[in-house]
Amino acid sequence: MLTQKFCLTILCFNLLNVITIAEESIYKPDGDELLQKFFVTETEKITRNCLADIHSQEDWQTKRPEHLQQLREMLGLSPLPERTALHAKVTGYTTKEGVVAERVHFQSMPGLYVTGTFFRPEKQETPLPAILYVCGHGRVKEDGVSYGNKATYQHHGAWFAQNGYVCLMIDTIQLGEIEGLHHGTYREGMWWWHNHGYTPAGVEAWNGIRAIDYLQFRPEVDGEKIGITGRSGGGAYSWWVAALDERIKVAVPVAGITSMQNHIVDGCIEGHCDCMYMVNTYAWDFPMLAAMIAPRPLLISNTDKDRIFPLDGVVDVYSKTRRIYELHNAVGNIGLNIAEGPHKDTQELRVNAFHWFNRFLKDEDPLIESKATKLFTPQELKVFDELPDDERVTSIQESFVTLADEKLPETQEELDAMQERVLEQLRNRTFRNVDLDANPHLKEIGSWRNGDSELTLMTYNSGDVYELPLYVLQADPEVESNVINLVLCDEEKWQQVSDELGFGFPECPTLKSNSEKEWAKTKLFNVLQARQDVSFVFCVPRGIGPTAWTATDKQEIHIKRRMALLGHTVDSLRIYDVYQCLRALRAFSPGKIELHTIGTTSEWGLMATILFPGIDEVVLDGIDCDFRSGPYLLQVSQFLTKAQAILIAIHRAKYFALLNEPDRQNECSKKLDAAVKQLFKEND
């Protein structure tokens, strides 16, 4: 029984410490303050946990393989792609001032072309140490033709070739000769990248790994002496490649890393595109990434007035990483180089990088006299006269990550096994960074009457920051109610409900009018009169209604991107809110729970049904059969399709109905219908 009268039930459950009455409380949330507090709290948690369990060299050596696997997964590299033939070609070369610049390309996977320049000394007698230079965001484009960011950074490669190295400089997918995409979530609204667990950082990392394969193929290269460097975006890719591939013996990332505090709380994320971030399922702070290079020689290099890699964050990364080097008795292998200046490729930064490579790759430290200069025109470095027809660079986001098998279960045993596997993945990956066992701490705030109708405001906890509202509406509290009809509110539904009920904020909510005649005109009144034995409960997840944050469209984009960098998404947190709401209601009453949803809320309802077993009745209206349209959840498409999710939800609920307009039926929904019939046939 839910209640015969709310006050009686509240009194009864208070004895069980399930509900706390807060008669004088007034619910006055501030959405913007809550959001900022959430960002600060989550950032502090990640910062506090970073490397905190590493107390010895043995700790690190034991845990590093697990962290390596996590990093691969967060870059979309688990399983590692097949090392297919590179099909490397040199399309020409130009020689100037003792430097040969070969125009090269290879395929890091079929159709994923990598264009670059192989700089070598004109005169060379023995294999030389090699530098893999990964370019940052330096566009060179004329008359609609992209020459690649190698044209911007070519002076680095020329210097190495003039000073006893060979250097392979590769374009990025964003600004290379074949122009791919780094801005899927930043600018293009491709939030399904989260579902795929896709980040262009993974492609840049893989291209770097295959570039090492290419270097070791070249006879000019001493394959045991390979270093990596790059600045800005190239600094970030230096981290990825050096962390993943121990063939990199020396690393000098320049202006490519800072702390989670800088990115989330201080807002640096707004100045970075998607290639700078892993899909942060395991809630890493960036010192964890830096520590993956230990104890190999590492120089962290930056300027002191860099707005997008602030000094305090760079020093924080260095300090925490240095401790791991100390545990390895290798503090001489880590350095911090801070030059004066803004976010700029300065001579001071270059000179210190050259010193570091000379010291650790050539075991020498001569006076550096020559200045790095650009020797070649962009046209002299261009690899392709015509871009290849079979290129996948511009569409690699569609196919880079291995996604879930679309096969639907045909037997009950297969469905049971799939459900068990999916629940484990949801707990350990997609919802890893929320506490699915946390007490919702349901409590009553107050009740208001309008004629026979009664509205009760309750709150429950969803995580460390959010105390969310539940509005319980009964036509007549004197009538025994043993059914909870749970209504999920997105912003549109909230506006409809609050307009009819007159929920007023920041004041306590009141029913819309003291006039029973006016109240009787509302749609909700008609529904209530038809089902007087039902308590209608309105669940309003975070960021909606009372806890709504104010944001422009651009700010909303970066709110979503912040969430992802903290190991969440807005959708995953709202699904968690619904899940906690269900747990609070179940603790409150053993009565029947009905969940009827439409549109966006159906996506939340679907996943909440999977996480919370035994909902008595679930009706989802207007749900698509593809995760590409939502909900957006980290990595979910790697182990689950939408059709599979619906089958599991059918299995988890006592009664389940899926409603769709005829024009929304597609091949997926037809296969789903066939699978359901097959399973029912088997069970019969």
mmCIF file with all atom_site columns, C-alpha atoms in Angstrom, residues 359-459:
data_model
loop_
_atom_site.group_PDB
_atom_site.id
_atom_site.type_symbol
_atom_site.label_atom_id
_atom_site.label_alt_id
_atom_site.label_comp_id
_atom_site.label_asym_id
_atom_site.label_entity_id
_atom_site.label_seq_id
_atom_site.pdbx_PDB_ins_code
_atom_site.Cartn_x
_atom_site.Cartn_y
_atom_site.Cartn_z
_atom_site.occupancy
_atom_site.B_iso_or_equiv
_atom_site.pdbx_formal_charge
_atom_site.auth_seq_id
_atom_site.auth_comp_id
_atom_site.auth_asym_id
_atom_site.auth_atom_id
_atom_site.pdbx_PDB_model_num
ATOM 1   C CA . ARG A 1 359 ? 71.129  14.227  -23.754 1.00 0.00 ? 359 ARG A CA 1
ATOM 2   C CA . PHE A 1 360 ? 69.018  11.076  -23.807 1.00 0.00 ? 360 PHE A CA 1
ATOM 3   C CA . LEU A 1 361 ? 69.141  9.905   -27.436 1.00 0.00 ? 361 LEU A CA 1
ATOM 4   C CA . LYS A 1 362 ? 72.737  10.867  -28.304 1.00 0.00 ? 362 LYS A CA 1
ATOM 5   C CA . ASP A 1 363 ? 74.343  10.988  -24.851 1.00 0.00 ? 363 ASP A CA 1
ATOM 6   C CA . GLU A 1 364 ? 75.766  14.420  -25.569 1.00 0.00 ? 364 GLU A CA 1
ATOM 7   C CA . ASP A 1 365 ? 74.907  18.015  -24.797 1.00 0.00 ? 365 ASP A CA 1
ATOM 8   C CA . PRO A 1 366 ? 76.586  20.351  -27.282 1.00 0.00 ? 366 PRO A CA 1
ATOM 9   C CA . LEU A 1 367 ? 75.973  24.084  -27.499 1.00 0.00 ? 367 LEU A CA 1
ATOM 10  C CA . ILE A 1 368 ? 72.947  24.656  -29.730 1.00 0.00 ? 368 ILE A CA 1
ATOM 11  C CA . GLU A 1 369 ? 73.832  27.341  -32.238 1.00 0.00 ? 369 GLU A CA 1
ATOM 12  C CA . SER A 1 370 ? 71.638  26.894  -35.303 1.00 0.00 ? 370 SER A CA 1
ATOM 13  C CA . LYS A 1 371 ? 68.168  28.373  -35.392 1.00 0.00 ? 371 LYS A CA 1
ATOM 14  C CA . ALA A 1 372 ? 65.176  26.309  -36.518 1.00 0.00 ? 372 ALA A CA 1
ATOM 15  C CA . THR A 1 373 ? 63.919  27.873  -39.755 1.00 0.00 ? 373 THR A CA 1
ATOM 16  C CA . LYS A 1 374 ? 61.378  27.011  -42.425 1.00 0.00 ? 374 LYS A CA 1
ATOM 17  C CA . LEU A 1 375 ? 63.231  25.913  -45.552 1.00 0.00 ? 375 LEU A CA 1
ATOM 18  C CA . PHE A 1 376 ? 60.419  24.686  -47.788 1.00 0.00 ? 376 PHE A CA 1
ATOM 19  C CA . THR A 1 377 ? 57.313  26.130  -49.373 1.00 0.00 ? 377 THR A CA 1
ATOM 20  C CA . PRO A 1 378 ? 54.008  24.397  -48.556 1.00 0.00 ? 378 PRO A CA 1
ATOM 21  C CA . GLN A 1 379 ? 53.837  23.229  -52.167 1.00 0.00 ? 379 GLN A CA 1
ATOM 22  C CA . GLU A 1 380 ? 57.224  21.491  -51.786 1.00 0.00 ? 380 GLU A CA 1
ATOM 23  C CA . LEU A 1 381 ? 55.873  19.451  -48.879 1.00 0.00 ? 381 LEU A CA 1
ATOM 24  C CA . LYS A 1 382 ? 52.530  18.440  -50.406 1.00 0.00 ? 382 LYS A CA 1
ATOM 25  C CA . VAL A 1 383 ? 52.225  14.663  -50.691 1.00 0.00 ? 383 VAL A CA 1
ATOM 26  C CA . PHE A 1 384 ? 49.195  14.151  -52.941 1.00 0.00 ? 384 PHE A CA 1
ATOM 27  C CA . ASP A 1 385 ? 48.493  15.777  -56.278 1.00 0.00 ? 385 ASP A CA 1
ATOM 28  C CA . GLU A 1 386 ? 44.990  14.321  -56.015 1.00 0.00 ? 386 GLU A CA 1
ATOM 29  C CA . LEU A 1 387 ? 43.441  12.943  -52.857 1.00 0.00 ? 387 LEU A CA 1
ATOM 30  C CA . PRO A 1 388 ? 42.802  9.171   -52.934 1.00 0.00 ? 388 PRO A CA 1
ATOM 31  C CA . ASP A 1 389 ? 39.248  8.014   -53.606 1.00 0.00 ? 389 ASP A CA 1
ATOM 32  C CA . ASP A 1 390 ? 39.419  5.266   -50.989 1.00 0.00 ? 390 ASP A CA 1
ATOM 33  C CA . GLU A 1 391 ? 40.320  7.582   -48.085 1.00 0.00 ? 391 GLU A CA 1
ATOM 34  C CA . ARG A 1 392 ? 38.520  7.086   -44.744 1.00 0.00 ? 392 ARG A CA 1
ATOM 35  C CA . VAL A 1 393 ? 40.038  10.078  -42.966 1.00 0.00 ? 393 VAL A CA 1
ATOM 36  C CA . THR A 1 394 ? 36.935  12.229  -43.366 1.00 0.00 ? 394 THR A CA 1
ATOM 37  C CA . SER A 1 395 ? 34.628  9.492   -42.069 1.00 0.00 ? 395 SER A CA 1
ATOM 38  C CA . ILE A 1 396 ? 36.862  7.604   -39.644 1.00 0.00 ? 396 ILE A CA 1
ATOM 39  C CA . GLN A 1 397 ? 34.605  8.492   -36.701 1.00 0.00 ? 397 GLN A CA 1
ATOM 40  C CA . GLU A 1 398 ? 32.034  6.092   -38.188 1.00 0.00 ? 398 GLU A CA 1
ATOM 41  C CA . SER A 1 399 ? 34.246  3.009   -38.162 1.00 0.00 ? 399 SER A CA 1
ATOM 42  C CA . PHE A 1 400 ? 37.281  3.475   -35.901 1.00 0.00 ? 400 PHE A CA 1
ATOM 43  C CA . VAL A 1 401 ? 35.796  1.932   -32.744 1.00 0.00 ? 401 VAL A CA 1
ATOM 44  C CA . THR A 1 402 ? 34.675  -1.692  -32.508 1.00 0.00 ? 402 THR A CA 1
ATOM 45  C CA . LEU A 1 403 ? 30.948  -1.683  -31.717 1.00 0.00 ? 403 LEU A CA 1
ATOM 46  C CA . ALA A 1 404 ? 28.616  -4.284  -30.240 1.00 0.00 ? 404 ALA A CA 1
ATOM 47  C CA . ASP A 1 405 ? 27.441  -7.231  -32.295 1.00 0.00 ? 405 ASP A CA 1
ATOM 48  C CA . GLU A 1 406 ? 23.897  -6.422  -33.447 1.00 0.00 ? 406 GLU A CA 1
ATOM 49  C CA . LYS A 1 407 ? 22.697  -10.028 -33.107 1.00 0.00 ? 407 LYS A CA 1
ATOM 50  C CA . LEU A 1 408 ? 19.557  -10.378 -30.982 1.00 0.00 ? 408 LEU A CA 1
ATOM 51  C CA . PRO A 1 409 ? 19.131  -13.323 -28.612 1.00 0.00 ? 409 PRO A CA 1
ATOM 52  C CA . GLU A 1 410 ? 16.971  -16.157 -29.881 1.00 0.00 ? 410 GLU A CA 1
ATOM 53  C CA . THR A 1 411 ? 16.518  -18.108 -26.656 1.00 0.00 ? 411 THR A CA 1
ATOM 54  C CA . GLN A 1 412 ? 15.833  -17.293 -23.041 1.00 0.00 ? 412 GLN A CA 1
ATOM 55  C CA . GLU A 1 413 ? 19.302  -18.550 -22.115 1.00 0.00 ? 413 GLU A CA 1
ATOM 56  C CA . GLU A 1 414 ? 20.908  -16.168 -24.609 1.00 0.00 ? 414 GLU A CA 1
ATOM 57  C CA . LEU A 1 415 ? 18.807  -13.280 -23.295 1.00 0.00 ? 415 LEU A CA 1
ATOM 58  C CA . ASP A 1 416 ? 19.750  -14.083 -19.691 1.00 0.00 ? 416 ASP A CA 1
ATOM 59  C CA . ALA A 1 417 ? 23.448  -14.219 -20.591 1.00 0.00 ? 417 ALA A CA 1
ATOM 60  C CA . MET A 1 418 ? 23.250  -10.945 -22.521 1.00 0.00 ? 418 MET A CA 1
ATOM 61  C CA . GLN A 1 419 ? 21.452  -9.252  -19.638 1.00 0.00 ? 419 GLN A CA 1
ATOM 62  C CA . GLU A 1 420 ? 24.103  -10.339 -17.142 1.00 0.00 ? 420 GLU A CA 1
ATOM 63  C CA . ARG A 1 421 ? 26.920  -9.152  -19.395 1.00 0.00 ? 421 ARG A CA 1
ATOM 64  C CA . VAL A 1 422 ? 25.259  -5.802  -20.135 1.00 0.00 ? 422 VAL A CA 1
ATOM 65  C CA . LEU A 1 423 ? 24.488  -5.069  -16.483 1.00 0.00 ? 423 LEU A CA 1
ATOM 66  C CA . GLU A 1 424 ? 28.119  -5.706  -15.603 1.00 0.00 ? 424 GLU A CA 1
ATOM 67  C CA . GLN A 1 425 ? 29.283  -3.364  -18.357 1.00 0.00 ? 425 GLN A CA 1
ATOM 68  C CA . LEU A 1 426 ? 26.816  -0.655  -17.356 1.00 0.00 ? 426 LEU A CA 1
ATOM 69  C CA . ARG A 1 427 ? 27.979  -0.798  -13.750 1.00 0.00 ? 427 ARG A CA 1
ATOM 70  C CA . ASN A 1 428 ? 31.699  -0.979  -14.531 1.00 0.00 ? 428 ASN A CA 1
ATOM 71  C CA . ARG A 1 429 ? 31.827  1.457   -17.424 1.00 0.00 ? 429 ARG A CA 1
ATOM 72  C CA . THR A 1 430 ? 28.891  3.678   -18.334 1.00 0.00 ? 430 THR A CA 1
ATOM 73  C CA . PHE A 1 431 ? 27.689  4.262   -14.746 1.00 0.00 ? 431 PHE A CA 1
ATOM 74  C CA . ARG A 1 432 ? 31.035  3.581   -13.106 1.00 0.00 ? 432 ARG A CA 1
ATOM 75  C CA . ASN A 1 433 ? 31.335  7.045   -11.593 1.00 0.00 ? 433 ASN A CA 1
ATOM 76  C CA . VAL A 1 434 ? 28.020  7.141   -9.734  1.00 0.00 ? 434 VAL A CA 1
ATOM 77  C CA . ASP A 1 435 ? 27.097  5.109   -6.659  1.00 0.00 ? 435 ASP A CA 1
ATOM 78  C CA . LEU A 1 436 ? 24.282  2.772   -7.666  1.00 0.00 ? 436 LEU A CA 1
ATOM 79  C CA . ASP A 1 437 ? 23.970  1.604   -4.061  1.00 0.00 ? 437 ASP A CA 1
ATOM 80  C CA . ALA A 1 438 ? 23.733  5.031   -2.405  1.00 0.00 ? 438 ALA A CA 1
ATOM 81  C CA . ASN A 1 439 ? 20.835  5.750   -0.032  1.00 0.00 ? 439 ASN A CA 1
ATOM 82  C CA . PRO A 1 440 ? 18.396  8.221   -1.680  1.00 0.00 ? 440 PRO A CA 1
ATOM 83  C CA . HIS A 1 441 ? 17.482  9.699   1.751   1.00 0.00 ? 441 HIS A CA 1
ATOM 84  C CA . LEU A 1 442 ? 13.854  10.456  0.904   1.00 0.00 ? 442 LEU A CA 1
ATOM 85  C CA . LYS A 1 443 ? 12.231  13.189  3.012   1.00 0.00 ? 443 LYS A CA 1
ATOM 86  C CA . GLU A 1 444 ? 9.064   15.265  3.020   1.00 0.00 ? 444 GLU A CA 1
ATOM 87  C CA . ILE A 1 445 ? 9.168   19.038  2.661   1.00 0.00 ? 445 ILE A CA 1
ATOM 88  C CA . GLY A 1 446 ? 5.485   19.888  2.930   1.00 0.00 ? 446 GLY A CA 1
ATOM 89  C CA . SER A 1 447 ? 1.912   19.308  1.690   1.00 0.00 ? 447 SER A CA 1
ATOM 90  C CA . TRP A 1 448 ? -0.697  21.612  0.148   1.00 0.00 ? 448 TRP A CA 1
ATOM 91  C CA . ARG A 1 449 ? -4.418  21.126  -0.456  1.00 0.00 ? 449 ARG A CA 1
ATOM 92  C CA . ASN A 1 450 ? -6.866  22.206  -3.114  1.00 0.00 ? 450 ASN A CA 1
ATOM 93  C CA . GLY A 1 451 ? -10.285 20.902  -2.311  1.00 0.00 ? 451 GLY A CA 1
ATOM 94  C CA . ASP A 1 452 ? -9.855  17.160  -1.981  1.00 0.00 ? 452 ASP A CA 1
ATOM 95  C CA . SER A 1 453 ? -6.587  17.106  -3.954  1.00 0.00 ? 453 SER A CA 1
ATOM 96  C CA . GLU A 1 454 ? -3.287  17.087  -2.137  1.00 0.00 ? 454 GLU A CA 1
ATOM 97  C CA . LEU A 1 455 ? 0.217   17.871  -3.393  1.00 0.00 ? 455 LEU A CA 1
ATOM 98  C CA . THR A 1 456 ? 3.191   16.726  -1.344  1.00 0.00 ? 456 THR A CA 1
ATOM 99  C CA . LEU A 1 457 ? 6.731   17.887  -2.072  1.00 0.00 ? 457 LEU A CA 1
ATOM 100 C CA . MET A 1 458 ? 9.441   15.405  -1.209  1.00 0.00 ? 458 MET A CA 1
ATOM 101 C CA . THR A 1 459 ? 13.164  15.343  -2.003  1.00 0.00 ? 459 THR A CA 1
#
